[in-house]
């Protein structure tokens, strides 16, 4: 298993980690020809998603999350550390994605990129990448 460490800069932000994951699959996984790759965030206030890396769409996604789950809506968890909205957004996004590997490469579609979704930044974050042959 490999790790990706990133430092986020905004409270909410989408960071494209496709290149880093591809590098792990190619170089560090021992040249797995066929298998699956699991990308997993270790945190309860972040997510991993697949979508198109287009500047307008990235802003749309963040605005959508903000609209759907606004900060400070009287959530119970806010009594503890004031970031319930971050946890709820994480629930919505999910904490991992699984991608097939074919011919030694991630079988992503033309417009698919892998994003780490920060929901409570800025912070140091850790992502696990596990490649399984099969
Ligand atoms: Zn919390």
CSV table of C-alpha atoms and ligand atoms in Angstrom, one decimal:
chain,number,residue,atom,x,y,z
A,1,UNK,CA,0.0,0.0,0.0
A,2,UNK,CA,1.1,3.5,-0.8
A,3,UNK,CA,0.3,6.9,0.7
A,4,UNK,CA,-0.3,10.3,-0.8
A,5,UNK,CA,0.2,13.2,1.6
A,6,UNK,CA,-1.2,16.6,0.7
A,7,UNK,CA,-1.5,20.0,2.4
A,8,UNK,CA,-4.8,21.6,1.5
A,9,UNK,CA,-5.1,25.4,1.4
A,10,UNK,CA,-8.8,26.2,1.5
A,11,UNK,CA,-11.7,25.3,3.8
A,12,UNK,CA,-13.4,23.5,0.9
A,13,UNK,CA,-11.4,22.5,-2.2
A,14,UNK,CA,-11.1,19.9,-4.9
A,15,UNK,CA,-7.5,18.6,-5.5
A,16,UNK,CA,-6.8,16.5,-8.6
A,17,UNK,CA,-4.7,13.5,-7.5
A,18,UNK,CA,-5.0,11.5,-10.7
A,19,UNK,CA,-1.3,12.0,-11.6
A,20,UNK,CA,-0.1,10.8,-8.2
A,21,UNK,CA,-2.4,7.7,-8.3
A,22,UNK,CA,-1.3,6.9,-11.9
A,23,UNK,CA,2.3,7.1,-10.8
A,24,UNK,CA,1.7,4.7,-7.9
A,25,UNK,CA,-0.1,2.3,-10.2
A,26,UNK,CA,2.7,2.4,-12.8
A,27,UNK,CA,5.9,2.6,-10.7
A,28,UNK,CA,5.2,1.4,-7.2
A,29,UNK,CA,2.7,-1.4,-7.6
A,30,UNK,CA,5.2,-3.8,-9.3
A,31,UNK,CA,3.6,-3.4,-12.7
A,32,UNK,CA,0.2,-5.0,-12.0
A,33,UNK,CA,-1.3,-5.7,-15.5
A,34,UNK,CA,-4.9,-6.3,-14.3
A,35,UNK,CA,-6.5,-5.6,-11.0
A,36,UNK,CA,-8.2,-2.9,-9.0
A,37,UNK,CA,-7.0,0.3,-7.3
A,38,UNK,CA,-8.7,1.6,-4.1
A,39,UNK,CA,-8.1,5.2,-3.2
A,40,UNK,CA,-9.2,5.9,0.4
A,41,UNK,CA,-9.1,9.0,2.5
A,42,UNK,CA,-8.2,8.6,6.2
A,43,UNK,CA,-10.3,11.5,7.4
A,44,UNK,CA,-13.9,12.1,8.4
A,45,UNK,CA,-14.2,15.6,6.9
A,46,UNK,CA,-13.0,14.8,3.4
A,47,UNK,CA,-14.0,12.7,0.4
A,48,UNK,CA,-12.7,11.0,-2.7
A,49,UNK,CA,-14.7,11.5,-5.9
A,50,UNK,CA,-14.3,11.0,-9.6
A,51,UNK,CA,-15.4,13.7,-12.0
A,52,UNK,CA,-14.3,16.1,-14.7
A,53,UNK,CA,-11.5,18.5,-14.0
A,54,UNK,CA,-13.0,21.6,-15.4
A,55,UNK,CA,-12.7,24.9,-13.5
A,56,UNK,CA,-16.3,25.9,-13.7
A,57,UNK,CA,-17.6,22.4,-12.7
A,58,UNK,CA,-15.2,22.3,-9.7
A,59,UNK,CA,-16.8,25.6,-8.5
A,60,UNK,CA,-20.2,24.2,-9.2
A,61,UNK,CA,-19.6,21.1,-7.1
A,62,UNK,CA,-18.3,23.2,-4.2
A,63,UNK,CA,-21.3,25.6,-4.5
A,64,UNK,CA,-23.6,22.6,-4.7
A,65,UNK,CA,-22.2,21.2,-1.4
A,66,UNK,CA,-22.5,24.5,0.3
A,67,UNK,CA,-26.1,24.9,-0.8
A,68,UNK,CA,-27.1,21.4,0.2
A,69,UNK,CA,-25.2,21.4,3.5
A,70,UNK,CA,-24.6,24.9,4.7
A,71,UNK,CA,-22.4,25.7,7.7
A,72,UNK,CA,-24.0,26.2,11.1
A,73,UNK,CA,-27.5,24.9,10.6
A,74,UNK,CA,-28.0,24.0,14.2
A,75,UNK,CA,-26.2,20.7,13.9
A,76,UNK,CA,-25.7,18.8,17.2
A,77,UNK,CA,-22.0,18.1,16.4
A,78,UNK,CA,-21.3,21.8,16.2
A,79,UNK,CA,-21.5,21.9,20.0
A,80,UNK,CA,-18.2,19.9,20.0
A,81,UNK,CA,-16.0,21.3,17.3
A,82,UNK,CA,-18.2,23.4,14.9
A,83,UNK,CA,-17.6,21.4,11.8
A,84,UNK,CA,-20.7,19.2,11.4
A,85,UNK,CA,-21.2,20.5,7.9
A,86,UNK,CA,-17.7,19.1,7.0
A,87,UNK,CA,-18.6,15.7,8.3
A,88,UNK,CA,-22.0,15.7,6.5
A,89,UNK,CA,-20.4,16.7,3.2
A,90,UNK,CA,-17.9,13.8,3.7
A,91,UNK,CA,-20.8,11.4,4.2
A,92,UNK,CA,-22.3,12.6,0.9
A,93,UNK,CA,-19.1,12.3,-1.1
A,94,UNK,CA,-17.8,9.0,0.3
A,95,UNK,CA,-14.4,8.1,1.6
A,96,UNK,CA,-13.1,5.9,-1.3
A,97,UNK,CA,-13.3,5.0,-4.9
A,98,UNK,CA,-12.4,1.8,-6.7
A,99,UNK,CA,-11.0,1.9,-10.2
A,100,UNK,CA,-10.2,-1.1,-12.5
A,101,UNK,CA,-6.6,-1.5,-13.8
A,102,UNK,CA,-6.3,-2.9,-17.3
A,103,UNK,CA,-3.0,-3.3,-19.2
A,104,UNK,CA,-1.2,-1.7,-16.3
A,105,UNK,CA,-3.2,1.5,-16.3
A,106,UNK,CA,-6.2,3.0,-14.5
A,107,UNK,CA,-9.2,2.3,-16.7
A,108,UNK,CA,-10.5,5.9,-16.4
A,109,UNK,CA,-12.8,7.4,-18.9
A,110,UNK,CA,-11.6,10.3,-21.0
A,111,UNK,CA,-13.1,13.0,-18.8
A,112,UNK,CA,-12.6,11.2,-15.5
A,113,UNK,CA,-10.2,12.6,-12.9
A,114,UNK,CA,-9.7,11.5,-9.3
A,115,UNK,CA,-10.2,14.3,-6.7
A,116,UNK,CA,-9.5,14.6,-3.0
A,117,UNK,CA,-12.3,16.7,-1.7
A,118,UNK,CA,-11.3,18.9,1.3
A,119,UNK,CA,-14.3,19.8,3.5
A,120,UNK,CA,-12.6,21.2,6.6
A,121,UNK,CA,-9.3,22.7,5.5
A,122,UNK,CA,-6.6,23.8,5.5
A,123,UNK,CA,-5.1,20.7,6.9
A,124,UNK,CA,-2.5,18.0,6.3
A,125,UNK,CA,-4.2,15.0,4.7
A,126,UNK,CA,-3.3,11.4,4.1
A,127,UNK,CA,-4.7,9.2,1.3
A,128,UNK,CA,-4.1,5.5,1.0
A,129,UNK,CA,-3.7,3.8,-2.4
A,130,UNK,CA,-4.0,0.1,-2.5
A,131,UNK,CA,-3.4,-1.9,-5.7
A,132,UNK,CA,-4.8,-5.5,-5.8
A,133,UNK,CA,-3.8,-7.8,-8.6
A,134,UNK,CA,-6.5,-10.0,-10.2
B,1,LIG,ZN1,-16.0,17.2,14.0
